[in-house]
């Protein structure tokens, strides 16, 4: 799939994007470019608009002005371009959002079969491959309700991988997990990061950011306040707001 | 061209336009066909027919009625009949439902079983079948000659006779209003914050209002009494028929009994559901504070259960009012039957159906509005019911 | 009081004590128990006596026998059961009517089995079942004599009205529920208005309108038999109520479910068909079964617009000649038929609700 897009265009390019909820200005003049294969971590206090921003990238939220270009296709009202972009952009949610009435395997093969028209046997083989990658193949025939939170989140990661997306979005993937389950999910994410896929992660896991991020973005009150490589970001942040935030999350 | 169809906003507008177009075609097409069909039958459309006299009569009316009265007056009679039957039906159903609900939530297993049998039996048989049954039962009663004396009631195939007051209709109505006000005002007086005196010190005022209202009602009744007749008029056999007293026709009694019993089964379930929604913790807390079983019931469980059941009860009441349309099955002139006969007699099909819809809409909306008010007045702040 | 509590604490409570604690914990409760038990016994005895002990059975019992016996007169059923079940259907062809009823009942039982709860299987069962009913009843093919709808009646007609109401109403309710939750304001408001308007009217008024008024409104090429119009009206009424039930079920599906499907690139129809509706139907199942129960009971209203369904044929069964006194027996018999259907359906609904409450833990 990677070959269908010219490699010289950036994965995601956001230019002067604004987003309003009624009168509330949720995202203010966002500029962001993510290159192919880049790992970007987005952090910031709650309500700062980080989730909204990445949800705009696969149009779970509609932006009000500005431009979003994903893999060279502009995201606008054209239904075909929205469908095309969603096929190439996977997303992992805070609350997993697995389909509770389907087994793990059915969850994984659903989209490839419906959207990519992959034959069932082939889709199942691919699904098993990805379930092994997230180290959970033995649970393939169980229902999501029978799994722990960490296991469910790993299934959710495998499910989005089954669409072989060019870009993966993570929307606070560990926030809803019990503490002892966070590391099993982070391990899988670290492993994924080594494979060259573009990843944009909204997360509070600063350790993860330090280890895998090429770039860390700090958002506050709907704006991108700071944008730097992890070294600079954690050692010598330029903005006071960043310093304050870091002292709060790393403080003790 | 095809590309523009892929545009989301264009698509949304087109879809909505399509929806409006389909609705318009159905409505306008239907309207025009009906106009043509009716005018070919020489029916003049419009509401002019409301002023014409009907030429037929109703078999039950609280208001004066004759075949010379215009259609609009008959519609009023129909609505009043529907509301009258509906209100009495609701009261009866609520009384039965309250008893059944209490039986079903009681701690006594035998009583529970009785309640359950009642609900399962009456709820699983269609209402219209029950109406037919009671109607057949009343019309198969002995003739007035051999009528069954049932305390003050006399049962015969001409209907149910009961003692009545020898008082004019309007005076009865006014007295009923006064008595109701005498009962309702004290309830309001005990809780309202609009008066200067605090609620605890209004005891004497409340009693005075209650006594005054009841006295007023009695005075109105005495005033309206037909001169030279006894106050209470009991049914008596004279010749082949019963004279005197109040006759409730077989149609009305069958409908009232059926609606009361059937509605009682449903309301019983609603009452049970309301009590079930009150958490066990509430009762336990009340017991642990040393409240007696009666205090726990009247101060804790009942008020909470009432709040839980009100919204469902409103829907049930609307349903029961709509059930009065079964009057047509046994020939009771409720609102719906008046409309049906109007269509039959005058051919003013669309207009009459329009009036029917407007009437029921008004009734439903009023019930919903009343319940919304009650609901708002007693609503708990926040959501504290389930905890 | 004290000694009783003490002895109960030492020795395990005996049978008598258990009963005593259950039914006579206080004098008042004891009185309630006694009165309830007496009432239950009285009802049971009266019913037993009327229905069995003093009753007259068999087709040979005459009206005179019944009057003498004082109990139920089941002879009226023995003599008139054919009219109650089949109405005015031609006598020689009534086996077809009976088979058609069996087919419909089998279809309803099949659709209560969870392994049939796949859209295509359910649709197949209902379409095949209804087709069998229709061919058997109407004839004109396969060497069966033609019998017009005006000759259908009794239980067979009641079942047809129920099945046809569901066949029209259920798919329509899904369509209405989806339109109602559309994010296009004109469509969702317009559908909401339609649903509320239908719900605010009595079913009887709708049946009447479809029987009497709608023929004026339809163009010539859409004119159909009165039976089909009335069934359509009943289906519309069913759909308006069921649509709100499904909407409630849809609201119970977390928003994230649709978002996850969107993020995977799954299109609207697949989102609705594979993700939202399966979950919504599961949420709405108890209320849906309740709605079917109500729908079945309400088929009886078509008697008012002049159909010879089971209630009308029951009236005819006792209304003529020597049996005019036997209304109780006929109504009891019809009530029993309704009761068997609706009670078993609602028990089944309660069972499903319990089962789901356990599995969702």
PDB file of C-alpha atoms in Angstrom, chain C residues 162-280:
ATOM      1  CA  UNK C 162     -50.322 -10.286  13.327  1.00  0.00           C
ATOM      2  CA  UNK C 163     -47.736 -11.711  10.957  1.00  0.00           C
ATOM      3  CA  UNK C 164     -48.371  -9.149   8.246  1.00  0.00           C
ATOM      4  CA  UNK C 165     -48.249  -6.321  10.789  1.00  0.00           C
ATOM      5  CA  UNK C 166     -44.849  -7.524  11.964  1.00  0.00           C
ATOM      6  CA  UNK C 167     -43.577  -8.063   8.431  1.00  0.00           C
ATOM      7  CA  UNK C 168     -44.444  -4.491   7.505  1.00  0.00           C
ATOM      8  CA  UNK C 169     -43.861  -2.875  10.865  1.00  0.00           C
ATOM      9  CA  UNK C 170     -40.527  -4.327  11.866  1.00  0.00           C
ATOM     10  CA  UNK C 171     -38.441  -3.364   8.812  1.00  0.00           C
ATOM     11  CA  UNK C 172     -40.247  -0.026   8.732  1.00  0.00           C
ATOM     12  CA  UNK C 173     -39.375   0.562  12.379  1.00  0.00           C
ATOM     13  CA  UNK C 174     -35.674   0.095  11.610  1.00  0.00           C
ATOM     14  CA  UNK C 175     -35.897   2.547   8.733  1.00  0.00           C
ATOM     15  CA  UNK C 176     -37.737   5.079  10.910  1.00  0.00           C
ATOM     16  CA  UNK C 177     -35.266   4.683  13.764  1.00  0.00           C
ATOM     17  CA  UNK C 178     -32.315   5.261  11.426  1.00  0.00           C
ATOM     18  CA  UNK C 179     -33.954   8.292   9.831  1.00  0.00           C
ATOM     19  CA  UNK C 180     -34.805   9.573  13.309  1.00  0.00           C
ATOM     20  CA  UNK C 181     -31.165   9.471  14.410  1.00  0.00           C
ATOM     21  CA  UNK C 182     -29.853  10.939  11.143  1.00  0.00           C
ATOM     22  CA  UNK C 183     -27.599  13.953  11.628  1.00  0.00           C
ATOM     23  CA  UNK C 184     -29.443  15.789   8.868  1.00  0.00           C
ATOM     24  CA  UNK C 185     -31.896  18.024  10.750  1.00  0.00           C
ATOM     25  CA  UNK C 186     -34.718  18.028   8.208  1.00  0.00           C
ATOM     26  CA  UNK C 187     -34.818  14.248   8.039  1.00  0.00           C
ATOM     27  CA  UNK C 188     -34.566  13.584  11.763  1.00  0.00           C
ATOM     28  CA  UNK C 189     -37.120  16.263  12.710  1.00  0.00           C
ATOM     29  CA  UNK C 190     -39.518  15.241   9.969  1.00  0.00           C
ATOM     30  CA  UNK C 191     -39.348  11.594  10.963  1.00  0.00           C
ATOM     31  CA  UNK C 192     -39.732  12.541  14.615  1.00  0.00           C
ATOM     32  CA  UNK C 193     -42.866  14.468  13.759  1.00  0.00           C
ATOM     33  CA  UNK C 194     -44.325  11.508  11.876  1.00  0.00           C
ATOM     34  CA  UNK C 195     -43.523   9.086  14.708  1.00  0.00           C
ATOM     35  CA  UNK C 196     -45.009  11.385  17.355  1.00  0.00           C
ATOM     36  CA  UNK C 197     -48.129  12.027  15.289  1.00  0.00           C
ATOM     37  CA  UNK C 198     -48.781   8.321  14.813  1.00  0.00           C
ATOM     38  CA  UNK C 199     -48.082   7.586  18.467  1.00  0.00           C
ATOM     39  CA  UNK C 200     -50.440  10.267  19.674  1.00  0.00           C
ATOM     40  CA  UNK C 201     -53.387   8.707  17.844  1.00  0.00           C
ATOM     41  CA  UNK C 202     -55.365   5.698  19.031  1.00  0.00           C
ATOM     42  CA  UNK C 203     -54.717   2.593  16.950  1.00  0.00           C
ATOM     43  CA  UNK C 204     -58.426   2.310  16.331  1.00  0.00           C
ATOM     44  CA  UNK C 205     -58.455   5.722  14.674  1.00  0.00           C
ATOM     45  CA  UNK C 206     -55.557   4.706  12.429  1.00  0.00           C
ATOM     46  CA  UNK C 207     -57.215   1.440  11.440  1.00  0.00           C
ATOM     47  CA  UNK C 208     -60.403   3.331  10.718  1.00  0.00           C
ATOM     48  CA  UNK C 209     -58.554   5.923   8.652  1.00  0.00           C
ATOM     49  CA  UNK C 210     -56.828   3.239   6.593  1.00  0.00           C
ATOM     50  CA  UNK C 211     -60.069   1.344   6.100  1.00  0.00           C
ATOM     51  CA  UNK C 212     -62.285   4.299   5.255  1.00  0.00           C
ATOM     52  CA  UNK C 213     -60.253   7.408   4.437  1.00  0.00           C
ATOM     53  CA  UNK C 214     -57.150   6.178   2.648  1.00  0.00           C
ATOM     54  CA  UNK C 215     -59.041   4.728  -0.353  1.00  0.00           C
ATOM     55  CA  UNK C 216     -59.984   8.308  -1.243  1.00  0.00           C
ATOM     56  CA  UNK C 217     -56.373   9.380  -1.097  1.00  0.00           C
ATOM     57  CA  UNK C 218     -54.771   6.649  -3.158  1.00  0.00           C
ATOM     58  CA  UNK C 219     -54.492   6.915  -6.922  1.00  0.00           C
ATOM     59  CA  UNK C 220     -56.261   4.193  -8.873  1.00  0.00           C
ATOM     60  CA  UNK C 221     -53.196   2.053  -9.481  1.00  0.00           C
ATOM     61  CA  UNK C 222     -52.502   1.796  -5.748  1.00  0.00           C
ATOM     62  CA  UNK C 223     -55.985   0.656  -4.706  1.00  0.00           C
ATOM     63  CA  UNK C 224     -55.760  -2.620  -2.806  1.00  0.00           C
ATOM     64  CA  UNK C 225     -58.058  -4.730  -0.706  1.00  0.00           C
ATOM     65  CA  UNK C 226     -59.209  -3.319   2.610  1.00  0.00           C
ATOM     66  CA  UNK C 227     -57.409  -6.088   4.501  1.00  0.00           C
ATOM     67  CA  UNK C 228     -54.030  -5.000   3.156  1.00  0.00           C
ATOM     68  CA  UNK C 229     -54.672  -1.335   3.860  1.00  0.00           C
ATOM     69  CA  UNK C 230     -55.693  -2.038   7.433  1.00  0.00           C
ATOM     70  CA  UNK C 231     -52.694  -4.289   7.936  1.00  0.00           C
ATOM     71  CA  UNK C 232     -50.498  -1.519   6.608  1.00  0.00           C
ATOM     72  CA  UNK C 233     -52.047   0.904   9.108  1.00  0.00           C
ATOM     73  CA  UNK C 234     -51.407  -1.536  11.935  1.00  0.00           C
ATOM     74  CA  UNK C 235     -47.849  -1.988  10.648  1.00  0.00           C
ATOM     75  CA  UNK C 236     -47.301   1.775  10.643  1.00  0.00           C
ATOM     76  CA  UNK C 237     -48.564   2.032  14.221  1.00  0.00           C
ATOM     77  CA  UNK C 238     -46.362  -0.872  15.292  1.00  0.00           C
ATOM     78  CA  UNK C 239     -43.393   0.723  13.535  1.00  0.00           C
ATOM     79  CA  UNK C 240     -43.865   4.082  15.262  1.00  0.00           C
ATOM     80  CA  UNK C 241     -43.676   2.450  18.696  1.00  0.00           C
ATOM     81  CA  UNK C 242     -40.965  -0.031  17.750  1.00  0.00           C
ATOM     82  CA  UNK C 243     -38.861   2.735  16.169  1.00  0.00           C
ATOM     83  CA  UNK C 244     -38.645   4.495  19.531  1.00  0.00           C
ATOM     84  CA  UNK C 245     -37.623   1.212  21.163  1.00  0.00           C
ATOM     85  CA  UNK C 246     -34.863   0.702  18.597  1.00  0.00           C
ATOM     86  CA  UNK C 247     -33.800   4.306  18.988  1.00  0.00           C
ATOM     87  CA  UNK C 248     -33.446   3.672  22.704  1.00  0.00           C
ATOM     88  CA  UNK C 249     -31.350   0.622  21.877  1.00  0.00           C
ATOM     89  CA  UNK C 250     -29.175   2.673  19.535  1.00  0.00           C
ATOM     90  CA  UNK C 251     -28.650   5.304  22.213  1.00  0.00           C
ATOM     91  CA  UNK C 252     -27.379   2.523  24.444  1.00  0.00           C
ATOM     92  CA  UNK C 253     -24.528   1.772  22.026  1.00  0.00           C
ATOM     93  CA  UNK C 254     -21.481   3.813  23.077  1.00  0.00           C
ATOM     94  CA  UNK C 255     -20.467   6.550  20.676  1.00  0.00           C
ATOM     95  CA  UNK C 256     -17.004   4.998  20.428  1.00  0.00           C
ATOM     96  CA  UNK C 257     -18.378   1.990  18.587  1.00  0.00           C
ATOM     97  CA  UNK C 258     -19.357   4.035  15.569  1.00  0.00           C
ATOM     98  CA  UNK C 259     -16.142   6.065  15.768  1.00  0.00           C
ATOM     99  CA  UNK C 260     -14.021   2.921  15.802  1.00  0.00           C
ATOM    100  CA  UNK C 261     -15.851   1.651  12.731  1.00  0.00           C
ATOM    101  CA  UNK C 262     -15.400   5.012  11.003  1.00  0.00           C
ATOM    102  CA  UNK C 263     -11.719   5.054  11.856  1.00  0.00           C
ATOM    103  CA  UNK C 264     -11.391   1.627  10.235  1.00  0.00           C
ATOM    104  CA  UNK C 265     -12.902   3.087   7.066  1.00  0.00           C
ATOM    105  CA  UNK C 266     -16.117   1.067   7.292  1.00  0.00           C
ATOM    106  CA  UNK C 267     -18.925   2.742   5.335  1.00  0.00           C
ATOM    107  CA  UNK C 268     -22.349   3.842   6.633  1.00  0.00           C
ATOM    108  CA  UNK C 269     -24.354   0.767   5.654  1.00  0.00           C
ATOM    109  CA  UNK C 270     -21.855  -1.668   7.081  1.00  0.00           C
ATOM    110  CA  UNK C 271     -21.517   0.457  10.236  1.00  0.00           C
ATOM    111  CA  UNK C 272     -25.256   0.318  10.726  1.00  0.00           C
ATOM    112  CA  UNK C 273     -25.709  -3.291   9.723  1.00  0.00           C
ATOM    113  CA  UNK C 274     -22.709  -4.911  11.380  1.00  0.00           C
ATOM    114  CA  UNK C 275     -21.882  -2.709  14.357  1.00  0.00           C
ATOM    115  CA  UNK C 276     -24.783  -0.541  15.503  1.00  0.00           C
ATOM    116  CA  UNK C 277     -27.953  -2.537  14.856  1.00  0.00           C
ATOM    117  CA  UNK C 278     -26.735  -5.867  16.262  1.00  0.00           C
ATOM    118  CA  UNK C 279     -25.847  -4.153  19.523  1.00  0.00           C
ATOM    119  CA  UNK C 280     -28.939  -1.949  19.545  1.00  0.00           C
TER     120      UNK C 280
END
